[in-house]
Coordinates of C-alpha atoms and ligand atoms in Angstrom, one line a residue:
Chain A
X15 CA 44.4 120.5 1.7
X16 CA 44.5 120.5 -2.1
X17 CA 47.3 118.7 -4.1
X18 CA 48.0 118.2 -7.8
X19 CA 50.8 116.1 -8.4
X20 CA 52.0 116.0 -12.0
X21 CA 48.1 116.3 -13.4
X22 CA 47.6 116.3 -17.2
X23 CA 44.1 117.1 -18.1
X24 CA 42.4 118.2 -22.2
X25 CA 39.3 118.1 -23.7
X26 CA 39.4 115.7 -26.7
X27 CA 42.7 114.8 -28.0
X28 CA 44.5 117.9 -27.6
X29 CA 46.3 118.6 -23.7
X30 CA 45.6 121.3 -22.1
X31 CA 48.4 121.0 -19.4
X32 CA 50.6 117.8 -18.3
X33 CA 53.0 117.3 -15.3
X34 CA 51.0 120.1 -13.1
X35 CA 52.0 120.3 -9.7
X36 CA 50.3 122.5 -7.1
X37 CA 49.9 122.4 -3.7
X38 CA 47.3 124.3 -1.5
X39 CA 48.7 124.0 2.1
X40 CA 46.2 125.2 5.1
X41 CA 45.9 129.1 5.8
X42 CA 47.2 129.9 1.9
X43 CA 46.0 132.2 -0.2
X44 CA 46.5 131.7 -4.0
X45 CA 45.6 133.8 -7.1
X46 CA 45.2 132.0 -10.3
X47 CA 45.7 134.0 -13.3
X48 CA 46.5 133.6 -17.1
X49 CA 44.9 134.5 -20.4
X50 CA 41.5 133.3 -21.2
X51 CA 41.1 129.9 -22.4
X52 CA 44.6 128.8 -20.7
X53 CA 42.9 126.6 -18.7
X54 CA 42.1 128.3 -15.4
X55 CA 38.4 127.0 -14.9
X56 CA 39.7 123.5 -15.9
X57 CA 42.4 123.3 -13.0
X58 CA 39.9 124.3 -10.4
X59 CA 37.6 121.7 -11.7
X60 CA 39.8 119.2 -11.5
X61 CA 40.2 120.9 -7.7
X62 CA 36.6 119.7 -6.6
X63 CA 36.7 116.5 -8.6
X64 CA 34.8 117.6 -11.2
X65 CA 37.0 116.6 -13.7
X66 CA 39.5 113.7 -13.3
X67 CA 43.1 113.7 -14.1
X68 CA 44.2 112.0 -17.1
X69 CA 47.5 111.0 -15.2
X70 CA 49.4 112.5 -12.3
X71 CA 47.5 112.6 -8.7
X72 CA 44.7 114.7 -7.5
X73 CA 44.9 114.6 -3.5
X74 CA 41.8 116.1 -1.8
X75 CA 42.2 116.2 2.0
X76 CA 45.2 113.3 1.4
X77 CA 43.2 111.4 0.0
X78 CA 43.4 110.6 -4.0
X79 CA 40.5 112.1 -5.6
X80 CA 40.6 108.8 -8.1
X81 CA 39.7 106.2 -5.3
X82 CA 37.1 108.4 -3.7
X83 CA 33.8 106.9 -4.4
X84 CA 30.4 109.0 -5.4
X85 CA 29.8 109.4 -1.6
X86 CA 33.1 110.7 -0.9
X87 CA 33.0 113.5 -3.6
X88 CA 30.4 114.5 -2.3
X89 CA 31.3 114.7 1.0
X90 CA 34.6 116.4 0.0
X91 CA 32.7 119.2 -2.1
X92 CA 31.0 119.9 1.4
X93 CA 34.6 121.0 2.9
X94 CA 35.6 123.2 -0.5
X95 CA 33.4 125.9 -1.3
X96 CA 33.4 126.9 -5.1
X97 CA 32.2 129.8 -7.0
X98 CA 31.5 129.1 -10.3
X99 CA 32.4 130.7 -13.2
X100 CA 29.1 130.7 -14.1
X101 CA 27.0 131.0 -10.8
X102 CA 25.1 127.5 -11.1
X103 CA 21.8 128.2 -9.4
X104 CA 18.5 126.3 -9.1
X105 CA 16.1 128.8 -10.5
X106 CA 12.9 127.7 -9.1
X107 CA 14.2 128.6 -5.8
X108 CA 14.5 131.9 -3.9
X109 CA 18.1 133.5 -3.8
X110 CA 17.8 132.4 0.0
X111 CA 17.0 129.1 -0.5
X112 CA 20.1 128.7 -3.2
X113 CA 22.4 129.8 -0.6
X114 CA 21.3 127.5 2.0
X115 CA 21.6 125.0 -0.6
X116 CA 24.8 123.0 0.8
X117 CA 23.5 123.0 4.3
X118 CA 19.5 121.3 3.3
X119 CA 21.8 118.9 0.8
X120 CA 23.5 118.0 3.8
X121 CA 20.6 117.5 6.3
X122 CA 21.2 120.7 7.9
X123 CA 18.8 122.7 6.8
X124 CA 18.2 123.6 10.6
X125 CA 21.3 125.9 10.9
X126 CA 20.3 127.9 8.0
X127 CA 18.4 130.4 9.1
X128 CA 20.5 131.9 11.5
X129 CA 23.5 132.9 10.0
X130 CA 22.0 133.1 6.4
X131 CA 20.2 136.6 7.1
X132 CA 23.6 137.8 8.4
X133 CA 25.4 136.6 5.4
X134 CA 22.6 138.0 2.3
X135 CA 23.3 141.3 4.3
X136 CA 27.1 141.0 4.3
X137 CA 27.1 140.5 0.6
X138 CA 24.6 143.2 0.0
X139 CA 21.4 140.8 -1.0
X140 CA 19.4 141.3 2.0
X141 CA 16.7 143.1 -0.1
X142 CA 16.9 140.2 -2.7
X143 CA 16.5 136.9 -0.4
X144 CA 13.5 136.2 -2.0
X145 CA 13.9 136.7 -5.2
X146 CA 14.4 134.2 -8.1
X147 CA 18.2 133.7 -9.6
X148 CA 16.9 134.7 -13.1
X149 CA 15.5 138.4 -11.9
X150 CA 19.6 139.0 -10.1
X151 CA 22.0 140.7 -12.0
X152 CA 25.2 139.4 -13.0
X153 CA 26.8 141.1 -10.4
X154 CA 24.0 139.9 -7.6
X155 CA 24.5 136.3 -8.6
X156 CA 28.1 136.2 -8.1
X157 CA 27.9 138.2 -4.6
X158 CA 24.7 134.9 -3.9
X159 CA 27.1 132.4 -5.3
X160 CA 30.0 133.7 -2.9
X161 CA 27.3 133.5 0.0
X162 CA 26.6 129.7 -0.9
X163 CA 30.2 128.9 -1.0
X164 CA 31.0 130.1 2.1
X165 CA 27.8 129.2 4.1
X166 CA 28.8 125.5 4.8
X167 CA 32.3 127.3 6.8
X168 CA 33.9 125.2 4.7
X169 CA 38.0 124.5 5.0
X170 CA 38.6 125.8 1.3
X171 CA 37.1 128.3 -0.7
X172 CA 37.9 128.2 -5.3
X173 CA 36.5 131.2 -6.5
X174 CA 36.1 131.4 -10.3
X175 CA 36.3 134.9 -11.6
X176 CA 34.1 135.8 -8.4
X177 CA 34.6 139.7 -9.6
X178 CA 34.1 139.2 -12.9
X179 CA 30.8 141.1 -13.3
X180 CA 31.2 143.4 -10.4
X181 CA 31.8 146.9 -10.1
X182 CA 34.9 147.8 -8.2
X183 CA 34.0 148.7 -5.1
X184 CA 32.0 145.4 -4.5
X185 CA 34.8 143.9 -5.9
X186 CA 37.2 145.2 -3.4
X187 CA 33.9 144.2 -0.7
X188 CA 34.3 140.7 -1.9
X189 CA 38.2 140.5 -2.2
X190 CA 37.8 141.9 2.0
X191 CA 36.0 139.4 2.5
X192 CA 37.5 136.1 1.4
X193 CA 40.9 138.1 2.6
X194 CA 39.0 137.9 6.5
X195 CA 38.0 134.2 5.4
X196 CA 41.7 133.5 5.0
X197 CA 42.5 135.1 8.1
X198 CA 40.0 132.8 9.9
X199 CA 42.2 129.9 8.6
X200 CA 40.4 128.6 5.2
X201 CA 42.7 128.3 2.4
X202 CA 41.7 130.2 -0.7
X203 CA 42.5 129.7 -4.3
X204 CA 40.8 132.6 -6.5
X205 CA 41.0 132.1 -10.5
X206 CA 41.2 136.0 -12.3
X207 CA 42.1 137.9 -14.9
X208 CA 41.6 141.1 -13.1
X209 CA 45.7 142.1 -12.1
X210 CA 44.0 145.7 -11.0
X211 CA 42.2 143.6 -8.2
X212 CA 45.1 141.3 -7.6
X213 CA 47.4 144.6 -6.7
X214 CA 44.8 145.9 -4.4
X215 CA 44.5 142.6 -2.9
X216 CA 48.6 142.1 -2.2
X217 CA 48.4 144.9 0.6
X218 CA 45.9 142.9 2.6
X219 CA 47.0 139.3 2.2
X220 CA 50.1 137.2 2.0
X221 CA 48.6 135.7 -1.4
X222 CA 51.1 133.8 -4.0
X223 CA 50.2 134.5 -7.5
X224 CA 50.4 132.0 -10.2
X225 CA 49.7 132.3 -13.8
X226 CA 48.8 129.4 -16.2
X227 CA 50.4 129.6 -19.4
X228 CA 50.5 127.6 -22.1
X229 CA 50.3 124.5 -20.1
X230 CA 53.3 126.0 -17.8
X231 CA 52.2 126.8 -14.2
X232 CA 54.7 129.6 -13.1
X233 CA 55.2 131.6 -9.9
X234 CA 54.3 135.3 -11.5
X235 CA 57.1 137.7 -10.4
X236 CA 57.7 141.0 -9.5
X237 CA 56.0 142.3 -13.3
X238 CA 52.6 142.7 -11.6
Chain B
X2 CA 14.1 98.3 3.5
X3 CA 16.3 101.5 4.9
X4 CA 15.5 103.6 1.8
X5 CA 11.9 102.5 1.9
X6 CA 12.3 104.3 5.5
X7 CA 13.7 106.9 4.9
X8 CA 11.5 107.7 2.0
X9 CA 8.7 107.7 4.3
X10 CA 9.8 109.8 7.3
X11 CA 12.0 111.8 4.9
X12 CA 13.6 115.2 4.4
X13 CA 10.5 116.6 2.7
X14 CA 12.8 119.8 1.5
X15 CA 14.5 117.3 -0.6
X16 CA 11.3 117.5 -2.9
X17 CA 11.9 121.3 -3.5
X18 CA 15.4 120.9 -4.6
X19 CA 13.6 119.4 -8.2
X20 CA 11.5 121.6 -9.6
X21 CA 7.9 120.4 -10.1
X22 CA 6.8 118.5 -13.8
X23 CA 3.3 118.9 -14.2
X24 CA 2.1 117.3 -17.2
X25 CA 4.6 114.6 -16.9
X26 CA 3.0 113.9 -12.9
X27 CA -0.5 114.3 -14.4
X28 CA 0.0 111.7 -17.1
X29 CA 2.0 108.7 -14.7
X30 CA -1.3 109.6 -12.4
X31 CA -3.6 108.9 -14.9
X32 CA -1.9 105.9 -16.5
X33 CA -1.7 104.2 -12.7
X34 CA -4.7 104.7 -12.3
X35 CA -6.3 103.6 -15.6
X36 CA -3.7 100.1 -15.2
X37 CA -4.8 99.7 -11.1
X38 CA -8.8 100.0 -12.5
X39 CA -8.2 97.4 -15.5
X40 CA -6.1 95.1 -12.4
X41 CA -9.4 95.9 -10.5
X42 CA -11.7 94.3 -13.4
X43 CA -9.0 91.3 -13.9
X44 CA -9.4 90.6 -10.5
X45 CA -13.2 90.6 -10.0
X46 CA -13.6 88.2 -12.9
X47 CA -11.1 85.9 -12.0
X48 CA -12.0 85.7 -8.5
X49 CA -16.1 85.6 -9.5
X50 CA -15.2 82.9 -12.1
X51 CA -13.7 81.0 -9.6
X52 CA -16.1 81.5 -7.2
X53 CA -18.8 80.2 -9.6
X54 CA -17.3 77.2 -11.1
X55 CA -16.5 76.1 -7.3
X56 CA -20.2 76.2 -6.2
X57 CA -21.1 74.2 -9.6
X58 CA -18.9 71.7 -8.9
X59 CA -19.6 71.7 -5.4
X60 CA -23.6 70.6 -6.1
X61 CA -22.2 68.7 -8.9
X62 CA -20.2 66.6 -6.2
X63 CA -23.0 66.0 -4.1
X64 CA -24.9 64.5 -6.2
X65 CA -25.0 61.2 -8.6
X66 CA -27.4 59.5 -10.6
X67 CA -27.9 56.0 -11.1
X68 CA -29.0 54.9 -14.6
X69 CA -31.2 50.8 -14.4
X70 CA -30.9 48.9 -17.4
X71 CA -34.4 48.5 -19.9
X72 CA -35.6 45.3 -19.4
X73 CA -39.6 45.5 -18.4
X74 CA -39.0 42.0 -17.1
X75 CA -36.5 42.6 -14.2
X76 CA -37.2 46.6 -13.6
X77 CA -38.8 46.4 -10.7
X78 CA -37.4 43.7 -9.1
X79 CA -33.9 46.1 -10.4
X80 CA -35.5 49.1 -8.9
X81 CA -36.0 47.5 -5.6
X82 CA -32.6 46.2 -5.4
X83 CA -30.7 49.1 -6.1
X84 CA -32.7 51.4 -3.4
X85 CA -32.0 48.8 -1.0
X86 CA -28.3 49.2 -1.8
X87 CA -28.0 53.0 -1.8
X88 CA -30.5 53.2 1.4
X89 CA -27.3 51.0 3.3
X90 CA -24.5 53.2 2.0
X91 CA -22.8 55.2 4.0
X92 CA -22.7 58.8 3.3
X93 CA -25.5 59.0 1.0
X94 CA -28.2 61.3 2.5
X95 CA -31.3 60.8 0.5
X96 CA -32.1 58.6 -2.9
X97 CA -35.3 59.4 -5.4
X98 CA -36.1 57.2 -8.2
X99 CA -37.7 59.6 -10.7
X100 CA -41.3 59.7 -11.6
X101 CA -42.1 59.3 -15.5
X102 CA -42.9 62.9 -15.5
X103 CA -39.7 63.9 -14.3
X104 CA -38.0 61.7 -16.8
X105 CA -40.3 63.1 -19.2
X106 CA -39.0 67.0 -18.2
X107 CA -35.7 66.1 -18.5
X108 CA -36.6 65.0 -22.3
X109 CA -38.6 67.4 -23.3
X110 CA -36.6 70.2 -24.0
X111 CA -34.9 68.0 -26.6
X112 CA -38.2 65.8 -28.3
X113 CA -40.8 68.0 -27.4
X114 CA -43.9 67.2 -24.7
X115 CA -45.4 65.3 -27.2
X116 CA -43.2 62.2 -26.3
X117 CA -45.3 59.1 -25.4
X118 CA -42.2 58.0 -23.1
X119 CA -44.6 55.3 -22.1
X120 CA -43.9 53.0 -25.2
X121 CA -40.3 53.8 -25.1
X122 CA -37.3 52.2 -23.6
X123 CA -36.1 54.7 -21.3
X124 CA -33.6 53.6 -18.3
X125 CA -34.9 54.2 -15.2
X126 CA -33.0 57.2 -13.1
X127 CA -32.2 57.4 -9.6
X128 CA -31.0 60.2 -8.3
X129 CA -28.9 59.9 -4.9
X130 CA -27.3 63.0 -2.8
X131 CA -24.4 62.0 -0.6
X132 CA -22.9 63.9 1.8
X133 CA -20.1 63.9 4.6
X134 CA -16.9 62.0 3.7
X135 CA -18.0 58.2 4.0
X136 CA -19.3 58.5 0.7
X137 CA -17.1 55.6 -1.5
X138 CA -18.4 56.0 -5.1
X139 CA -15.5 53.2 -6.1
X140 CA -17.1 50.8 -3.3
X141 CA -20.9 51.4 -4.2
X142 CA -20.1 50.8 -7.7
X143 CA -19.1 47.7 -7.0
X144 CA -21.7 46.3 -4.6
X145 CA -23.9 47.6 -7.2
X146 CA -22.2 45.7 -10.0
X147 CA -23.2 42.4 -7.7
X148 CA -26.2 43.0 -6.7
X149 CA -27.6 45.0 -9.5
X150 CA -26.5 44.0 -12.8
X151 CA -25.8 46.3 -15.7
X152 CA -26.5 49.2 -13.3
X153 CA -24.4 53.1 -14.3
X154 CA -23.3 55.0 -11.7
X155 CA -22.5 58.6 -12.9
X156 CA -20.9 60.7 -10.3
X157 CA -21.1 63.9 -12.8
X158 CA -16.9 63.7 -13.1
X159 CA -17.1 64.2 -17.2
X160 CA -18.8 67.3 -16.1
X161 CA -17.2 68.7 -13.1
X162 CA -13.4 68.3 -14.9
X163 CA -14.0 70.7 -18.1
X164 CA -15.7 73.0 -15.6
X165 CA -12.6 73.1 -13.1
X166 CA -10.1 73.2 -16.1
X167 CA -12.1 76.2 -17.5
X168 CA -12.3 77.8 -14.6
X169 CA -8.3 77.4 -13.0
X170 CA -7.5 78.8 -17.1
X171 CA -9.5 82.1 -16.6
X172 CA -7.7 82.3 -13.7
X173 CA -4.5 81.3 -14.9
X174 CA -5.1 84.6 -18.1
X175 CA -6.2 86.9 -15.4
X176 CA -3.2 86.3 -13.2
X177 CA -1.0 86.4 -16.1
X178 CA -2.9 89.9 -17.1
X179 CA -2.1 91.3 -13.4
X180 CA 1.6 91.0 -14.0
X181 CA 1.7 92.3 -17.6
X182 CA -0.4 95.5 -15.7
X183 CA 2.1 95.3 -13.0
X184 CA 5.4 95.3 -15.5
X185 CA 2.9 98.2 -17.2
X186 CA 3.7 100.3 -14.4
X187 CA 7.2 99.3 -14.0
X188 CA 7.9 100.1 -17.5
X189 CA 5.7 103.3 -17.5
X190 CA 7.4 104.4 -14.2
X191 CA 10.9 104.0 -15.4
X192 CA 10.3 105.8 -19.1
X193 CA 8.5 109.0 -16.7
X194 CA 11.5 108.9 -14.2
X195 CA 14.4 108.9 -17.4
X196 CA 12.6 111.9 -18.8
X197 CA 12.0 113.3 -16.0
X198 CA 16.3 112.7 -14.7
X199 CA 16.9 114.3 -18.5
X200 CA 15.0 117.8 -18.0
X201 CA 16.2 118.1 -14.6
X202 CA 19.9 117.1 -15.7
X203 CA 21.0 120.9 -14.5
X204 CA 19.2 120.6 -11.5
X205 CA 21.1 117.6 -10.6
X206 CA 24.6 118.5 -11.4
X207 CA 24.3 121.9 -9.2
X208 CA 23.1 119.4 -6.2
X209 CA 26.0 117.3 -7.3
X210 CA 28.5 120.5 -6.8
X211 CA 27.3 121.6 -3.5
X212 CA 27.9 118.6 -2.4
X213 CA 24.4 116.5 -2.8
X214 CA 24.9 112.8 -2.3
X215 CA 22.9 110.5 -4.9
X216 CA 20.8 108.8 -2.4
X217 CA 19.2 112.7 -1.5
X218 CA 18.5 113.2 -5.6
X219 CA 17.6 109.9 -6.1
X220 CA 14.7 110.3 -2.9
X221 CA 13.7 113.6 -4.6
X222 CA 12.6 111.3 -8.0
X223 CA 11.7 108.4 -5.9
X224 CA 9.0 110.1 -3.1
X225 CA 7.4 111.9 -6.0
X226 CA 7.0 108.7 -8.6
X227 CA 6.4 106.4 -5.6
X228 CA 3.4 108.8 -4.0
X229 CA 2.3 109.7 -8.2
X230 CA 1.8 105.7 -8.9
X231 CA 0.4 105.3 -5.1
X232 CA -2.5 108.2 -5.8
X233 CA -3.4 107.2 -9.4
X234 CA -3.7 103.4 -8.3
X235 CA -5.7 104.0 -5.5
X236 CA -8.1 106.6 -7.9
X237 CA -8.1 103.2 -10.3
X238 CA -9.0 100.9 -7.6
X239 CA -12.2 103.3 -6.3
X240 CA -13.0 103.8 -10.0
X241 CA -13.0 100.3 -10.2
X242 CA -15.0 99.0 -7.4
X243 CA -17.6 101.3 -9.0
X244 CA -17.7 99.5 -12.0
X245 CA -18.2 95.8 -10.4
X246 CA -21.4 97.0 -8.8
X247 CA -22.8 97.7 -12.0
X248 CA -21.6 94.5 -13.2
X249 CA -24.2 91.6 -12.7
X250 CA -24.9 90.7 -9.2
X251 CA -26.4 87.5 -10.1
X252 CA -30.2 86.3 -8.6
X253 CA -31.4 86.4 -5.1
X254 CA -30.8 83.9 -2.2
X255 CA -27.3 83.0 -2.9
X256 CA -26.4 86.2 -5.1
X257 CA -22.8 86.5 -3.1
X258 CA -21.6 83.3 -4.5
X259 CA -22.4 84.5 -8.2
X260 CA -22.5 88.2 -8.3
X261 CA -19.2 89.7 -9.8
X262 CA -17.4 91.3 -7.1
X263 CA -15.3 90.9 -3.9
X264 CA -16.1 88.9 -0.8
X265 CA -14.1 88.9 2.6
X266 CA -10.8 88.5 2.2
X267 CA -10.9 89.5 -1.6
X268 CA -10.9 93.1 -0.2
X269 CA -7.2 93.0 0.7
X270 CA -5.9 92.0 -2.7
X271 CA -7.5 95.9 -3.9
X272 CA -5.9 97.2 -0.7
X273 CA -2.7 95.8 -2.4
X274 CA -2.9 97.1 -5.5
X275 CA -1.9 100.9 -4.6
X276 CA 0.7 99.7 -2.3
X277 CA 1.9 97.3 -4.7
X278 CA 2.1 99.7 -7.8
X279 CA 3.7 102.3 -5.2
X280 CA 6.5 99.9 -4.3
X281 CA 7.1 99.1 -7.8
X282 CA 7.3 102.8 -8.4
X283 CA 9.9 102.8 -5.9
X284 CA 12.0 100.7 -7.4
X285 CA 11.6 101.6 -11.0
X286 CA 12.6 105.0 -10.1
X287 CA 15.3 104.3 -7.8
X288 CA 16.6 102.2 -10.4
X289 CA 16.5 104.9 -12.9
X290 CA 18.1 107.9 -11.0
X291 CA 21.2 105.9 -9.7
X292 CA 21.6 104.8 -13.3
X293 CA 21.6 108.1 -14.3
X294 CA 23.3 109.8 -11.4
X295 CA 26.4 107.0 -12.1
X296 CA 26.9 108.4 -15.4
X297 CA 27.7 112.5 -14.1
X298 CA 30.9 113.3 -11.9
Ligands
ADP310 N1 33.7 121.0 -21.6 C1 34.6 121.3 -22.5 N2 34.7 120.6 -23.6 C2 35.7 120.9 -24.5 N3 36.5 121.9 -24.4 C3 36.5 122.6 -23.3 C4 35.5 122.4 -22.3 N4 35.7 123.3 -21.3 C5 36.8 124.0 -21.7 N5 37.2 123.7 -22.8 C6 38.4 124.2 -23.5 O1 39.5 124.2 -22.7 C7 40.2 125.3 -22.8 C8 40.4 125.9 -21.4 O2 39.2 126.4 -20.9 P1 39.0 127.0 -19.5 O3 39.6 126.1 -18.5 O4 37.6 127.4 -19.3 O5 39.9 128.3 -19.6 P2 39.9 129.6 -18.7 O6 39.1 129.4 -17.6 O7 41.4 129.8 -18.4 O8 39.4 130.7 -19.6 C9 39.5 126.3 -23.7 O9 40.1 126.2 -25.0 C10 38.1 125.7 -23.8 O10 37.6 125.9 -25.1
MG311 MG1 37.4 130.3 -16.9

């Protein structure tokens, strides 16, 4: 689904990582973990083209991210579903309308409204539909911004510290969930620093951990 | 062609996924506007100016004078002669020497009434009024130069061409003043549209990351610009129909010709004005956002 083949990516001078390799196959489930500033949010980025390699290959449903034109990106980003690190809303519209967002973007704004009520209820903001993102808590927006990721049944879902500002037992709500996603066949890749979660997590799913390092990308072992 | 389409029976949900600018909207209203009434004004005067010097010169082209030499000897034998020549040419439609107190009218408002015109030597005038398109001044001039000697025909050229030349100038400025209004808007459009693309920069790169394609942000800019500049020009053009009826209508009878304003036709060049600064919106704004949109992953 996803490739990076030998990727080098930094801000400014300085490289963050070089000679990256990773390969989301269909049906996986991967964790992403590694201390703070290692780089996590700027390997997903690169992961939805929204970042470009420096060298080394980016393949985004076999094709290479660097040939794709503005069209194709876009169309691309409607097949991965990303939460963002920091919940990107539009906040002159209702929580509803934010998570229907990919579907009226894509000129199906028609299919919304049947599945959306389902979904606000299945990650707890049926009460909130019409609120405005500003008035949501932390926790609230990343449970909305998990709804709009997943709304456009897209074929991968990147999750940026999606329990970040979550209590636990929404947490473990939210880890069910994109562990039933998985099961339904999308291919999840789920950046955290939250090993607590990631133990939970290994009971239900087959997931492969990885940890980013000082530039290294390494399988993480049995010290979890 | 296909966006101007699409802009037209489009998504209007694509409108709610920018958040509405109000002073920004209120001011490119106003400023269409002001620029579609001042293109309003340009027009009415150019077209009334041309209107007017084409009915002068019109008379002036149907008529001529013909000027007799002074010599009390052979004037009347002159003035017989040279009626019997215009009477024979074809496409003149009537020919009136004029009486010394016509002569005398024509004089007076530069030596006074107190003239005695009798005692002068004044060349005798004929006035002759052709019509239809037989009429050969060229050909008359010279069966007059046989037949007539020293006889002037004046066919009122000297007087038509400065009139014509003034006339296709105002025309010419106000044409020229149309496209600086029209390059107005442009310019006005595309500043509104840049700042407009900057406060909303957030905006766009969260419709970029759900997978937004530029043409749908671009048609959330372009509809509102395009409909903004359409509105205010077409508030402009009634504003400015207002104001040429309380310019001078000129006297009765043939007050149409003269009176500053719009007649037949003239009508559709106002209908064009909104549309016109609408389309340019259009453009001005489309060219903005996929400039801008080019420059964000
Ligand atoms: N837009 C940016 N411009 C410059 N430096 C950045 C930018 N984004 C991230 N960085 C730097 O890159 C490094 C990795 O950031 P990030 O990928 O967010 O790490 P993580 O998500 O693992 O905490 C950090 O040192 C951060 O300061
Ligand atoms: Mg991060």
């Amino acid at each position: 689904m996803i490739e990076l083949d030998k990727v080098s990516y930094g801000f400014g001078g300085t490289a963050l990582f070089s000679q990256l390799s990773l390969n989301l196959t269909a049906g996986s489930f991967h964790f992403l973990t590694g201390p703070s500033g290692a780089g996590k949010t700027t390997l997903l980025r690169l992961c939805y083209a929204d970042l470009r390699a420096r060298s080394g290959k980016v393949r985004l449903f076999g094709q290479d991210a660097a040939t794709l034109d503005r069209d194709a990106v876009a169309l691309a980003r409607r097949r991965i579903g990303v939460v963002h690190q920091n919940c990107e809303f539009l906040d002159h519209l209702t929580i509803a309308e934010n998570i229907a967002l990919p579907l009226t973007v894509s000129d199906r704004g028609g299919e919304a409204a049947q599945n959306l009520q389902e979904l606000l209820n299945w990650v707890g903001l049926g009460a909130q539909a019409n609120q405005l993102p500003p008035e949501l808590s932390g926790g609230e927006r990343q449970r909305a911004a998990l709804a709009r990721a997943v709304i456009m049944s897209p074929d991968v879902i990147i999750a940026d510290e999606p329990t970040g500002n979550v209590d636990w037992e929404m947490s473990q709500r939210l880890m069910r969930l994109l562990a039933e996603l998985n099961k339904m066949g999308k291919t999840i890749l789920i950046a955290t620093h939250d090993l607590h979660m990631i133990r939970a997590m290994k009971t239900d799913v087959s997931a492969r951990v990885l940890r980013l390092r000082d530039g290294q990308l390494l399988q993480a072992g049995a010290d979890l | 062609m296909k966006a101007l389409l699409e802009l037209i029976l489009g998504d209007p949900q694509a409108d709610r996924a920018v958040p509405p600018t109000g002073m920004t909207a209120r001011l490119t209203v106003f400023v269409a506007a002001v620029m579609a009434f001042l293109a309003v004004i340009t027009l009415a005067i150019s077209l009334t100016t041309g209107r007017v010097a084409e009915a002068w010169a019109q008379e002036l082209a149907q008529s001529a004078t013909l000027r007799l030499p002074v010599d009390p000897q052979t004037s009347d034998a002159l003035l017989l002669s040279a009626l019997d020549v215009l009477e024979t040419t074809p496409g003149v439609t009537s020919v009136r020497a004029l009486s010394e107190t016509e002569q005398q009218a024509l004089l007076e408002p530069w030596f006074g009434p107190d003239l005695p015109l009798e005692s002068l030597p004044i060349p005798q005038l004929i006035e002759i009024i052709t019509g239809g398109d037989d009429y050969d001044a060229d050909g008359l001039r010279a069966r007059l130069s046989a037949q007539v000697p020293g006889a002037v025909l004046d066919d009122h050229t000297s007087w038509r061409a400065p009139l014509l030349e003034a006339a296709s100038r105002v025309r010419l400025i106000s044409w020229s003043v149309i496209i600086l209004i029209g390059a107005t808007i442009a310019a006005m459009i595309t500043l509104a549209a840049q700042a407009s693309l900057s406060a909303n920069a957030q905006v766009i790169r969260v419709l970029r990351l759900v997978g937004a394609r530029d043409t749908y942000i671009a048609r959330a800019f372009v509809r509102r610009y395009t409909s903004r500049a359409g509105l205010g020009a077409l508030v402009g053009v009634v504003v400015g129909i207002g104001a040429t009826v309380l310019m001078p209508q000129g006297g009765s009878g043939d007050s149409i010709l003269i009176g500053v304003g719009f007649v037949g036709a003239e009508w559709l060049l106002l209908v064009m004005i909104p549309i016109l600064s609408a389309v340019t919106a259009f453009f001005a704004t489309r060219a903005a956002a996929f400039r801008r949109l080019r420059e964000q992953t």
